[in-house]
Coordinates of C-alpha atoms and ligand atoms in Angstrom, one line a residue:
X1 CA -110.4 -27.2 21.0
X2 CA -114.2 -28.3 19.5
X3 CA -114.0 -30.4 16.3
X4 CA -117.2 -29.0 14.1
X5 CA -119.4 -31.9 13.8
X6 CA -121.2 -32.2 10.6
X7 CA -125.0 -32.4 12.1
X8 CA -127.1 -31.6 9.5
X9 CA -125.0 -28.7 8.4
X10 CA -124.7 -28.3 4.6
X11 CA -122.3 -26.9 2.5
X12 CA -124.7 -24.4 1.3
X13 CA -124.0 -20.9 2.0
X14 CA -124.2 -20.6 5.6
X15 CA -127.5 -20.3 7.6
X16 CA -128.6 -18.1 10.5
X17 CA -129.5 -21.4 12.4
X18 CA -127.0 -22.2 15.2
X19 CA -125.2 -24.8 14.2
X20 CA -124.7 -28.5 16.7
X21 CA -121.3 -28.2 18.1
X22 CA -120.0 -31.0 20.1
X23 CA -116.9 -31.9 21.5
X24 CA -117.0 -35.5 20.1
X25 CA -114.7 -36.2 17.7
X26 CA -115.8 -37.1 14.9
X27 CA -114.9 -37.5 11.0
X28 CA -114.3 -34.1 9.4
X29 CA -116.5 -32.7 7.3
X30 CA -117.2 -33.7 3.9
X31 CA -114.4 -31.5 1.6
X32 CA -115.3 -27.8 0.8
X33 CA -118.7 -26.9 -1.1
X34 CA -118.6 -27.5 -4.7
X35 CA -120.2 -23.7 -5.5
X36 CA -118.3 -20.6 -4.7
X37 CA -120.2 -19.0 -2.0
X38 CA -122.3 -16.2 -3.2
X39 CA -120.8 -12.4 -3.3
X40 CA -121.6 -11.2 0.3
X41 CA -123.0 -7.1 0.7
X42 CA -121.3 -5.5 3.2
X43 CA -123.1 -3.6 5.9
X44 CA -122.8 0.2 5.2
X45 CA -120.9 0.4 8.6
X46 CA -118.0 -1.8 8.0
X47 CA -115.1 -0.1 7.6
X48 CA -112.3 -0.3 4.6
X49 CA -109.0 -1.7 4.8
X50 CA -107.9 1.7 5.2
X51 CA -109.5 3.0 8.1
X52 CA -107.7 0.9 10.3
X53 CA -105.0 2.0 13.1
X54 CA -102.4 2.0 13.2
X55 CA -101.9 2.3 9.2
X56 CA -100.9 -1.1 7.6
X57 CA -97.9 -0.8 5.4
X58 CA -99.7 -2.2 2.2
X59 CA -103.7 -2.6 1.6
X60 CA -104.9 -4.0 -0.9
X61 CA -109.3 -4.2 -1.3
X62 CA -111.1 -6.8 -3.3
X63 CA -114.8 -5.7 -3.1
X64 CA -116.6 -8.3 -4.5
X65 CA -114.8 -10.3 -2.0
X66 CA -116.3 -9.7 1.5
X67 CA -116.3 -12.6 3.9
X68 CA -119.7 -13.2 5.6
X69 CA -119.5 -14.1 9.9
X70 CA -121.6 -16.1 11.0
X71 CA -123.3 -19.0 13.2
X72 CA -121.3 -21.5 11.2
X73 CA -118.1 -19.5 11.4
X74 CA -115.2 -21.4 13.0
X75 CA -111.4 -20.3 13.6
X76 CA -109.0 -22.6 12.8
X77 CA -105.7 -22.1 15.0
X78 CA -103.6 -25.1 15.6
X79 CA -100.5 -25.7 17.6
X80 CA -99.0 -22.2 18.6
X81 CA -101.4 -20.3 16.8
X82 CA -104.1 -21.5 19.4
X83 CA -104.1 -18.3 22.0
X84 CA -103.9 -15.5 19.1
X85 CA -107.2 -17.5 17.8
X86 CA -108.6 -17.9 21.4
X87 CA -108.1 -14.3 21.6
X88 CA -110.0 -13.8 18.4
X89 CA -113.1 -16.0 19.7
X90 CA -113.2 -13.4 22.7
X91 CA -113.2 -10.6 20.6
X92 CA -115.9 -11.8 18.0
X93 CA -118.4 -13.7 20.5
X94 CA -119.5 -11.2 22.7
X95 CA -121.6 -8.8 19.7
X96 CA -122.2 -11.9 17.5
X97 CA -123.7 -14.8 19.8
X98 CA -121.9 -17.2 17.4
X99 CA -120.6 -20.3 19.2
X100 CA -116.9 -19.8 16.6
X101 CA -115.6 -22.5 17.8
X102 CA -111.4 -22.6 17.8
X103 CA -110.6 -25.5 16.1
X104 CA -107.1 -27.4 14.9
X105 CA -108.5 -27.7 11.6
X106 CA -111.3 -26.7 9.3
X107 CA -112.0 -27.7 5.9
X108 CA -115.1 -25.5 5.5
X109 CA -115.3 -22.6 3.2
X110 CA -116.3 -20.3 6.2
X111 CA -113.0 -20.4 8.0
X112 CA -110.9 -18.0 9.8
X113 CA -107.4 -19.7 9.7
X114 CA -104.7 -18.7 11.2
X115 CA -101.9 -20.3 10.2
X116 CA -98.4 -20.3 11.5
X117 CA -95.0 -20.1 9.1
X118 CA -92.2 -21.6 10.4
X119 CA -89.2 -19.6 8.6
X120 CA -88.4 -17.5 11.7
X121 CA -86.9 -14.3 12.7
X122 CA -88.5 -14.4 16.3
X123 CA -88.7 -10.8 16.8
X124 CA -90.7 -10.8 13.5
X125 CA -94.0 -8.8 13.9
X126 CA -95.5 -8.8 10.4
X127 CA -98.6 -10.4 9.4
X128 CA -100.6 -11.2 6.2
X129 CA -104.1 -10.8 6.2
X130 CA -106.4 -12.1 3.4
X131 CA -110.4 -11.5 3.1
X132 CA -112.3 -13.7 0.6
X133 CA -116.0 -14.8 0.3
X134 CA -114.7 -18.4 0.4
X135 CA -112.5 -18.2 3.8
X136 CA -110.2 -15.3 5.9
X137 CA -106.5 -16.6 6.1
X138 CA -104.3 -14.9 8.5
X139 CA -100.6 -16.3 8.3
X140 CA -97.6 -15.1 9.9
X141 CA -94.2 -16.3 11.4
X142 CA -94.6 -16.0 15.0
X143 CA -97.9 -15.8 17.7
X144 CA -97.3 -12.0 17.5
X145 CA -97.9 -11.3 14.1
X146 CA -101.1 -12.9 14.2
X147 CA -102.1 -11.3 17.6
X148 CA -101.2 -8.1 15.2
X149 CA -103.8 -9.4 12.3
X150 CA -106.5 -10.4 15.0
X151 CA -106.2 -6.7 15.9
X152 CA -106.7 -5.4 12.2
X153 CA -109.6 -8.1 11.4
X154 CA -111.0 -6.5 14.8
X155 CA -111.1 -3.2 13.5
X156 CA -112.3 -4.6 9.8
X157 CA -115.7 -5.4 12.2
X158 CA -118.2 -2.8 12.5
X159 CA -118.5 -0.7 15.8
X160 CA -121.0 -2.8 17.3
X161 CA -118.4 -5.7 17.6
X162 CA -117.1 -4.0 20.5
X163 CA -120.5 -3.7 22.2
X164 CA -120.0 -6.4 24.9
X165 CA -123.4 -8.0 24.1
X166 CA -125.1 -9.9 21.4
X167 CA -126.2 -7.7 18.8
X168 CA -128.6 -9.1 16.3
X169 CA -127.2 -8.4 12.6
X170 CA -124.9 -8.9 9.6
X171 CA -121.7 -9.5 9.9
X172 CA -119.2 -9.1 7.2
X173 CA -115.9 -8.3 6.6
X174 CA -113.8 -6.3 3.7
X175 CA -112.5 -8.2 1.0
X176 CA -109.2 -7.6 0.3
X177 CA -105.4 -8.6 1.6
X178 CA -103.1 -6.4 3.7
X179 CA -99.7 -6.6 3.9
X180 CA -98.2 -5.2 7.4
X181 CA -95.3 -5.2 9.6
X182 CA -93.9 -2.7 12.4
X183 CA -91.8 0.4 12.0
X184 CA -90.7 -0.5 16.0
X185 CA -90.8 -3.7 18.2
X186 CA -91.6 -1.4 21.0
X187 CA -94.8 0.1 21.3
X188 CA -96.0 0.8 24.8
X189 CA -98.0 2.3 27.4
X190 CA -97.0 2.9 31.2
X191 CA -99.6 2.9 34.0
X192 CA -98.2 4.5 37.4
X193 CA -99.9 2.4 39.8
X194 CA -98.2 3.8 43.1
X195 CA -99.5 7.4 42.9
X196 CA -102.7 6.2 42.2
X197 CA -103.4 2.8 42.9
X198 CA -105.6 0.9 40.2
X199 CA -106.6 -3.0 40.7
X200 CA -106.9 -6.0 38.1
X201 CA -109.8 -5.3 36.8
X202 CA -109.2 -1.9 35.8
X203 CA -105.3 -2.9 34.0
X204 CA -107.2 -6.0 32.0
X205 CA -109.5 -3.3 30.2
X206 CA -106.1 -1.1 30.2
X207 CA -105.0 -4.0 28.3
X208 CA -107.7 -4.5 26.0
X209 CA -107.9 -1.4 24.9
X210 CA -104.6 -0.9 24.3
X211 CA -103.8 -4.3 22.7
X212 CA -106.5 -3.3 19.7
X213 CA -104.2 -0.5 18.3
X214 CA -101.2 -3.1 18.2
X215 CA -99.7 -1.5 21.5
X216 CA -97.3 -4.1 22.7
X217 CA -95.9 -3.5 26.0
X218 CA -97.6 -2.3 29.3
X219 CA -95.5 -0.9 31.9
X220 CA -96.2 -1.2 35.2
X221 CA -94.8 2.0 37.7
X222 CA -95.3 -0.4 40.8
X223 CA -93.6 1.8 43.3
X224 CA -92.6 5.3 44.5
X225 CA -92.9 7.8 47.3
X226 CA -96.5 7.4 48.1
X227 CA -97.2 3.3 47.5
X228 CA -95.2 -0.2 46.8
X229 CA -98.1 -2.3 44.9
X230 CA -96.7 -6.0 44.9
X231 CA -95.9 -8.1 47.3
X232 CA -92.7 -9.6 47.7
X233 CA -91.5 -12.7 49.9
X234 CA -89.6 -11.6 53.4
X235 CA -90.4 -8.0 53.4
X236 CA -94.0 -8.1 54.5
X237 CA -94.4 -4.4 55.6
X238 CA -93.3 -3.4 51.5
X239 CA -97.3 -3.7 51.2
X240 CA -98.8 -4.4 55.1
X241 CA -97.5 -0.8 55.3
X242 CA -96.1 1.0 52.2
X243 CA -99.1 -0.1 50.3
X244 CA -101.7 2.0 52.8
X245 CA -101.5 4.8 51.1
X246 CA -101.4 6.8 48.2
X247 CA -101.6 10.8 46.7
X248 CA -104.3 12.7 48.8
X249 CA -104.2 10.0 51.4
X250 CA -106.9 7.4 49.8
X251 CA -106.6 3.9 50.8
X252 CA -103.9 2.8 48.3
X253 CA -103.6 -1.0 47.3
X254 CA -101.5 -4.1 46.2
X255 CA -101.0 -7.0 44.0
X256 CA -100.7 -10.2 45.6
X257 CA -98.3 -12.2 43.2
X258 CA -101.1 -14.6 42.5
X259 CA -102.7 -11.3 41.1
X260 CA -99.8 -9.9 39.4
X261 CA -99.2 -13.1 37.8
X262 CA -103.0 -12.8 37.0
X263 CA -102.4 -9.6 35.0
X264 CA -99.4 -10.5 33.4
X265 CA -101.3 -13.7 31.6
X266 CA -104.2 -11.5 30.8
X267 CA -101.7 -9.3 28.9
X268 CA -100.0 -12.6 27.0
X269 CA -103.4 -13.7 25.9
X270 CA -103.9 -10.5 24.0
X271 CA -100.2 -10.7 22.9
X272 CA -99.1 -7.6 25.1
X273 CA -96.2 -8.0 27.6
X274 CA -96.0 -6.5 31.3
X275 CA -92.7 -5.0 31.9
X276 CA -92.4 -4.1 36.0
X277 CA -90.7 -1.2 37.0
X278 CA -89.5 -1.5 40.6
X279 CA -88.0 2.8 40.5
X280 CA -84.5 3.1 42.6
X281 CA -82.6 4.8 44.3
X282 CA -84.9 7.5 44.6
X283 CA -88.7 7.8 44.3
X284 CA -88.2 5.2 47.4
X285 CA -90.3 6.4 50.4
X286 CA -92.9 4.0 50.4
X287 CA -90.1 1.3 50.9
X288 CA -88.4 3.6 53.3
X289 CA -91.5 4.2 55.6
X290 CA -92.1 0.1 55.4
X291 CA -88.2 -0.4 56.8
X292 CA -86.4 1.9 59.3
X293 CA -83.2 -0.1 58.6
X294 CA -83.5 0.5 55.0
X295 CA -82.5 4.3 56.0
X296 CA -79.2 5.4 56.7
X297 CA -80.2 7.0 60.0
X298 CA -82.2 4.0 60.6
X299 CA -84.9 6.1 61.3
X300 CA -88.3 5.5 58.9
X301 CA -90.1 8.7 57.3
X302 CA -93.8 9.2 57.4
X303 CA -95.8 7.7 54.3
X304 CA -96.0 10.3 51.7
X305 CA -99.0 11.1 50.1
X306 CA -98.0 14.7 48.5
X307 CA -96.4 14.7 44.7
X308 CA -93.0 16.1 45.2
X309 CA -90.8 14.3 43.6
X310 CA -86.7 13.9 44.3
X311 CA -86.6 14.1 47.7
X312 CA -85.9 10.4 48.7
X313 CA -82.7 7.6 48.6
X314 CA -82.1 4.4 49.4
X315 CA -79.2 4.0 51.7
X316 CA -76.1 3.4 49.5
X317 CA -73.7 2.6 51.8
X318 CA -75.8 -0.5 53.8
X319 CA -75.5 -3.6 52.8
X320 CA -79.3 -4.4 53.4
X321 CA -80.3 -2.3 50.7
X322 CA -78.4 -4.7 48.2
X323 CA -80.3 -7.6 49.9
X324 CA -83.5 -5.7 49.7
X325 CA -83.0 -4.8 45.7
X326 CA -81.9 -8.3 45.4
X327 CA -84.8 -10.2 46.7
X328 CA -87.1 -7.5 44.8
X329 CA -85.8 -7.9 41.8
X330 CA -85.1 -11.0 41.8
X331 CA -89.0 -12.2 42.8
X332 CA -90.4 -10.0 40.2
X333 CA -88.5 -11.4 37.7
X334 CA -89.6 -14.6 38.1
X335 CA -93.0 -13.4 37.9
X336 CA -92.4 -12.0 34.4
X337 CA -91.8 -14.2 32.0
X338 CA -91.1 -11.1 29.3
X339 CA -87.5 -9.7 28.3
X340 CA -87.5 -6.2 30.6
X341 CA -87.5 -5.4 34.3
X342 CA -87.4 -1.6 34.7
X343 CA -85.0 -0.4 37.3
X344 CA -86.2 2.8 37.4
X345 CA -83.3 5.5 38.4
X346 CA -85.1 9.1 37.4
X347 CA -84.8 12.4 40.0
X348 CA -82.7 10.6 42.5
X349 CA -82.2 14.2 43.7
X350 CA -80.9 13.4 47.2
X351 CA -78.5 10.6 45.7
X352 CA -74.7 12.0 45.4
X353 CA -74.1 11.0 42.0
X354 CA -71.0 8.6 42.9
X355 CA -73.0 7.1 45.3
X356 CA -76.3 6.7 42.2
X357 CA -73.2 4.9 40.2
X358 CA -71.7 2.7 43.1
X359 CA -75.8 1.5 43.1
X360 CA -76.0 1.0 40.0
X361 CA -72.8 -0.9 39.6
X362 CA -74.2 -3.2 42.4
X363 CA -77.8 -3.4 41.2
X364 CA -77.7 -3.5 37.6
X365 CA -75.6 -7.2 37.3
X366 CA -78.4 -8.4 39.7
X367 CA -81.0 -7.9 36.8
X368 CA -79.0 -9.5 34.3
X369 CA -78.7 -12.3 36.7
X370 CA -82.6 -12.6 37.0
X371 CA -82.4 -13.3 33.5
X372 CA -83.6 -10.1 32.1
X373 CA -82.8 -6.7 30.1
X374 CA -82.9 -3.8 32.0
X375 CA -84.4 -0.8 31.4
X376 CA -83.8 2.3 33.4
X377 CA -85.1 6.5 33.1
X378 CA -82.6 8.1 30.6
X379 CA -80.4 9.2 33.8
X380 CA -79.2 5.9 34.9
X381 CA -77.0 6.3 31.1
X382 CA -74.6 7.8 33.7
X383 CA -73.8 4.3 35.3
X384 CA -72.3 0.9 33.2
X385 CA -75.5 0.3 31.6
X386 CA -75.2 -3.7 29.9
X387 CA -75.3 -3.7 26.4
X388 CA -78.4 -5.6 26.6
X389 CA -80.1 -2.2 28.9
X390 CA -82.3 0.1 27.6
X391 CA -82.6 3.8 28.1
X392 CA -86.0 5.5 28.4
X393 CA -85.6 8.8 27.2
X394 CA -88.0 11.3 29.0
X395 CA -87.2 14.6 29.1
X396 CA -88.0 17.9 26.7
X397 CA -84.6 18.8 25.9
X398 CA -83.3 18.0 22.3
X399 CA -80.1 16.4 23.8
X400 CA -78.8 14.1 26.3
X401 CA -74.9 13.5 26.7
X402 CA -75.1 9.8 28.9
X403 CA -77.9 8.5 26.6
X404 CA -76.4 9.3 23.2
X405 CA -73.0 7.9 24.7
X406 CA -75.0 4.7 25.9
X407 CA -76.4 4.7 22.4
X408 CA -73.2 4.9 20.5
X409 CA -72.2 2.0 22.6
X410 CA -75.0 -0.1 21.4
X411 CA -77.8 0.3 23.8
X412 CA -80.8 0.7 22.7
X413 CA -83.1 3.4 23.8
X414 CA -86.9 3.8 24.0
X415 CA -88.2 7.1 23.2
X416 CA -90.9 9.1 25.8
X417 CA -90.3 12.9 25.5
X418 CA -92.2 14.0 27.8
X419 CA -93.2 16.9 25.5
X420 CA -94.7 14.3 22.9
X421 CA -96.1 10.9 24.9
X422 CA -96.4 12.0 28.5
X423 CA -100.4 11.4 28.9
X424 CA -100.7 13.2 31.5
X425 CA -100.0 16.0 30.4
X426 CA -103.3 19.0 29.2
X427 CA -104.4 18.6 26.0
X428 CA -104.9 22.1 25.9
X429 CA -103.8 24.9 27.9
X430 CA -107.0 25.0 28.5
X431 CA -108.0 22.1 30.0
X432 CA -109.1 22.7 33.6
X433 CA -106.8 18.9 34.5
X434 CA -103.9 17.8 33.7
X435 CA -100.0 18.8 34.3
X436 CA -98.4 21.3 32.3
X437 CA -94.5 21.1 32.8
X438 CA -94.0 19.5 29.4
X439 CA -96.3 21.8 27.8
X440 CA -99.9 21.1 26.2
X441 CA -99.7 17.5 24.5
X442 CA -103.0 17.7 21.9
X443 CA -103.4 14.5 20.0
X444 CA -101.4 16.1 16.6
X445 CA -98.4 16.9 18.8
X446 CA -98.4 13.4 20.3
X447 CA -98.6 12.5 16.2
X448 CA -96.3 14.5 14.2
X449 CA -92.9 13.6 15.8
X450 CA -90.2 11.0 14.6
X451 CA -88.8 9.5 17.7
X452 CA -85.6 9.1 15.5
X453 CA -85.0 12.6 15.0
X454 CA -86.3 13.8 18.5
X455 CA -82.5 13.2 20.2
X456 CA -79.3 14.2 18.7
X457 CA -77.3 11.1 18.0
X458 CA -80.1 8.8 18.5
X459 CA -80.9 7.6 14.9
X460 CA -83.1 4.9 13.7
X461 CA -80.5 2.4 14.8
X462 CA -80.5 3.0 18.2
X463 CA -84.8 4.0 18.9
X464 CA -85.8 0.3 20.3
X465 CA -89.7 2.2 20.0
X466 CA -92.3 4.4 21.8
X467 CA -93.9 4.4 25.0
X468 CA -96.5 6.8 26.5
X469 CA -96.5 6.7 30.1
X470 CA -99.4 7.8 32.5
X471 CA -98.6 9.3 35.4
X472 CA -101.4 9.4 38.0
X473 CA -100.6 12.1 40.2
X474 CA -103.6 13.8 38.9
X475 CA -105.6 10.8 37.9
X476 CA -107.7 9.0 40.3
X477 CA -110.6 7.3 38.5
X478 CA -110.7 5.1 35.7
X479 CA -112.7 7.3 33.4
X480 CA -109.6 9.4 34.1
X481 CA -107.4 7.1 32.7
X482 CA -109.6 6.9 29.8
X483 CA -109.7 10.5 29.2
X484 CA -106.1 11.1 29.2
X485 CA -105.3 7.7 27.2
X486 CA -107.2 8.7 24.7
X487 CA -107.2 9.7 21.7
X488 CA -103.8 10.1 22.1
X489 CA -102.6 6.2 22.4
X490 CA -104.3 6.0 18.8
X491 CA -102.0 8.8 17.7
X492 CA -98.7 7.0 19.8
X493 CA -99.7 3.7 18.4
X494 CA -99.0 4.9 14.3
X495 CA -95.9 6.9 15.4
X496 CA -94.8 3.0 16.7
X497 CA -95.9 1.2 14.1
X498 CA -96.6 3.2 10.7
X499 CA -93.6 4.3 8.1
X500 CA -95.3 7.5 6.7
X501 CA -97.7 9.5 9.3
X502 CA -99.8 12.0 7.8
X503 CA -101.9 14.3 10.0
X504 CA -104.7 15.2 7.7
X505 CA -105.2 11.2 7.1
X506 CA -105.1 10.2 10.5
X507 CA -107.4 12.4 11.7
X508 CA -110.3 11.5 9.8
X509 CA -109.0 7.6 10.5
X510 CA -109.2 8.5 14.3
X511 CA -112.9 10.2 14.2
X512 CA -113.9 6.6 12.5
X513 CA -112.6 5.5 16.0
X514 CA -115.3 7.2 18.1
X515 CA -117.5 5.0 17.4
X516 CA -115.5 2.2 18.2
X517 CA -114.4 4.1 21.8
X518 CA -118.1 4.4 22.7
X519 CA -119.4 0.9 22.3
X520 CA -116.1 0.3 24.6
X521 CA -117.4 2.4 27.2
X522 CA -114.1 4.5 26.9
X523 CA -114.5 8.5 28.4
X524 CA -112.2 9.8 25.8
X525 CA -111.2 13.0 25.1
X526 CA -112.9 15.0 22.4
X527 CA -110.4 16.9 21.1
X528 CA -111.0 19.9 19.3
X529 CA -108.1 18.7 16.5
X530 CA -110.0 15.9 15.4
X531 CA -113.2 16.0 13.2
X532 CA -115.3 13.9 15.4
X533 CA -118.6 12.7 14.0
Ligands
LIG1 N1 -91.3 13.1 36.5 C1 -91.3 11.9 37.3 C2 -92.6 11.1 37.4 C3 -93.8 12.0 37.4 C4 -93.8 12.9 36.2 C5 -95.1 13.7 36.1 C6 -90.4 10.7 35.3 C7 -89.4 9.7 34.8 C8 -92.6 13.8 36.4 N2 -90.3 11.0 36.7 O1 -91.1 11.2 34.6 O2 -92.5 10.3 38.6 O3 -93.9 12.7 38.6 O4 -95.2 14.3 34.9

């Protein structure tokens, strides 16, 4: 933190000259200006309280209120609000050149404060955001709800805020106050890293770019048939070998868990939270190529670098396989300090299904153990799933028996139909990339579904939230990601967050976005449903 040091700074409206900013401490400034700052124009490109995405629950503008950034700006964020107002500093310092320094207190008139209620319900989300020419106050009652205002006052900024270098002009934003809180807790993205393997660099921008439309979980798909991508203690060859590889034979990839911890406190500091999905019994070659003994013949495959799916198992009956899903699970959850580990469980097509219970019966305590919930693909309903375990629904079909019964027994479930949020998946039939088994997902079918009416007997109590996953079969560059990620995140981030979603609104909100997406260097899609500029 930099205390503001009153060095010939006045309390006249601010100046464009940089201000002194030291680290001394020193005596706070003299109290706020005696005039009310003057009425501040607003550039022609900000945007309106209104444009912003995912739709706030309540807006409410006050144009002759617009708060004027600048030089002399700073953002006050003490105690625990400190890394949503860190995060803020990062957003607004690149475009603006202004120093902004994150203070513990401010008594200036141009403040941003953020400012921390203590009267709660820690899963509370909801924030309060209020613009005025005299100051911005953002209060809310936990570090997430004002990671969720920093990302409206984000999009509140023009475009060029997102430019990545200083750009030389006004800065103001919408007066007003809005009022805002999530439909769902849930709102995530998935990023299959074993198909395809992507390094740090490329899930921090993931991260960024999600984290601006209020997205607030990342999945990470660290293993399958084709790659393992972390490393874990005692089982060397899970990455010397079953890391070498990945689909069409390219040089595949790891974490290191000084890297992994890397990305998972990249993702706190813009309030997002990794959730690792080790996938067993099937989708296991990778692990079974690094370990003959881990096979039941004792014999290892070859590495796999196709994209069948289905054909592979962990051997049931061995006793090492529980000490291999043990020390997994048990070093990846002490890497992640957030609620979920993912157990995966989906197409385990070569697993007789009393032996894909007997697993689960074995595996499934030692995640509760490790101190976490776990989640598992929609078929692992068949086993004792906790009552603290989520299912993640992601099929087509209208109906599932095992979810709906894991459901009425009070476990939660987190929605993907594949035919809504799997990303990648064609826009259009016409799209020369892409898979297609779920059908064409355009950006208004990804948009107008209610993930509490998609599965029978899965009502608003049971849907934990959304989660779009990207499976990278198909997707081998970033600008790949990019493409298939968006628009349509935009459109999975309101069906996560928003009460009412209305096509015809959204899609003019989203072509605002475009803007937005270019200054961020982001190859999205253009879709042909969206009236872009
Ligand atoms: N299903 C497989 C994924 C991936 C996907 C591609 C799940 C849970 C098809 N499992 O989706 O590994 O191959 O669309």
């Amino acid at each position: 933190m930099v205390s503001l040091v009153a060095n010939g700074c006045t309390d006249d409206p601010p100046t464009q000259s940089t201000p002194t900013v030291s680290a001394q401490a020193t005596s706070p400034r003299p109290t706020t200006p005696s005039t009310t700052p003057k009425p501040v124009r607003l550039p022609d490109d900000a945007p309106s309280l209104s444009d912003v995405i995912p739709a706030p629950a309540t807006t409410r503008a006050a144009d002759d209120d617009n708060f004027a950034l600048t030089n002399q700006t700073a953002i006050s964020a003490p105690g625990d609000a400190e890394a949503a107002g860190e995060y803020l500093a990062d957003v607004l310092r690149p475009a603006t050149g202004f120093p902004l320094p994150v203070v513990s207190e401010s008594d200036r008139a141009d403040t941003i404060r953020l400012v921390l209620r203590d009267d709660g319900d820690p899963q509370d989300e909801s924030y309060r955001l209020e613009v005025a020419r005299d100051g911005v106050t953002l209060s809310a009652a936990n570090p997430s709800g004002l990671f969720n205002g920093v990302h409206t006052l984000r999009q509140l900024l023009p475009a060029d805020i997102e430019r990545g270098k200083t750009v030389d002009r006004e800065w103001a934003l919408a007066g007003g106050v809005i009022e805002d809180e999530p439909r769902f807790g849930y709102r995530g993205a998935m990023l299959d890293v074993a198909r395809h393997f992507f390094g740090v660099d490329v899930v921090k921008r993931y991260i960024d770019r999600l984290a601006q439309y209020k997205i607030n979980y990342l999945h990470l798909h660290l293993a399958d048939d084709q790659g393992w991508r972390v490393e874990i203690d005692g089982w060397p060859r899970l990455t010397e070998v079953g890391a070498r590889n990945e689909v069409g034979g390219g040089k595949g990839g790891f974490y290191t868990k000084q890297q992994y911890r890397e990305i998972v406190a990249y993702a706190q500091s813009r309030g997002v939270t990794i959730v690792p999905e080790i996938d067993m019994p099937g989708h296991t070659n990778a692990a079974l190529t690094s370990y003959a003994k881990l096979n039941c013949d004792g014999t290892a495959p070859p590495p796999y670098t196709d994209t069948k799916v289905g054909f592979s198992s962990l051997c049931i009956d061995k006793k090492v396989t529980y000490d291999f899903a043990r020390d997994v699970i048990t070093q990846v959850a002490e890497m992640t300090p957030g609620p979920y580990l993912h157990i995966g469980g989906d197409e385990a097509n070569s697993t007789k299904e009393a032996d894909y219970r007997t697993f689960f019966d074995k595996v499934l305590p030692m995640v509760v153990d490790a101190g976490k919930r776990p989640i598992g693909w929609h078929e692992f309903a068949k086993a004792n799933v906790p009552r603290s375990g989520v299912v993640q629904y992601w099929r087509i079909e209208a109906k599932d028996g095992p979810t709906q019964r894991a459901a009425d027994g009070g476990r939660r479930v987190l929605m993907s139909p594949a035919n809504k949020t799997y990303l990648d998946m064609k826009y259009e039939e016409s799209n020369p990339w892409g898979n297609s088994w779920a059908g064409a997902v355009d950006v208004r079918t990804a948009y107008e579904w209610d993930p509490t009416q998609a599965l029978a007997g899965v009502g608003d109590g049971e849907v934990l939230g959304v989660e779009a996953p990207l499976w990278t079969e198909l997707v081998t560059k970033e600008d790949e990601i990019e493409r298939m990620t968006f628009p349509r995140m935009q459109a999975i981030a309101e069906v996560g967050w928003s009460n009412s979603t209305e096509w015809a609104d959204f899609r003019t909100r989203l072509s605002g976005q475009a803007e937005r997406m270019t200054a961020q260097d982001i190859a999205f899609h253009r879709s042909p449903d969206v009236p872009w500029p």
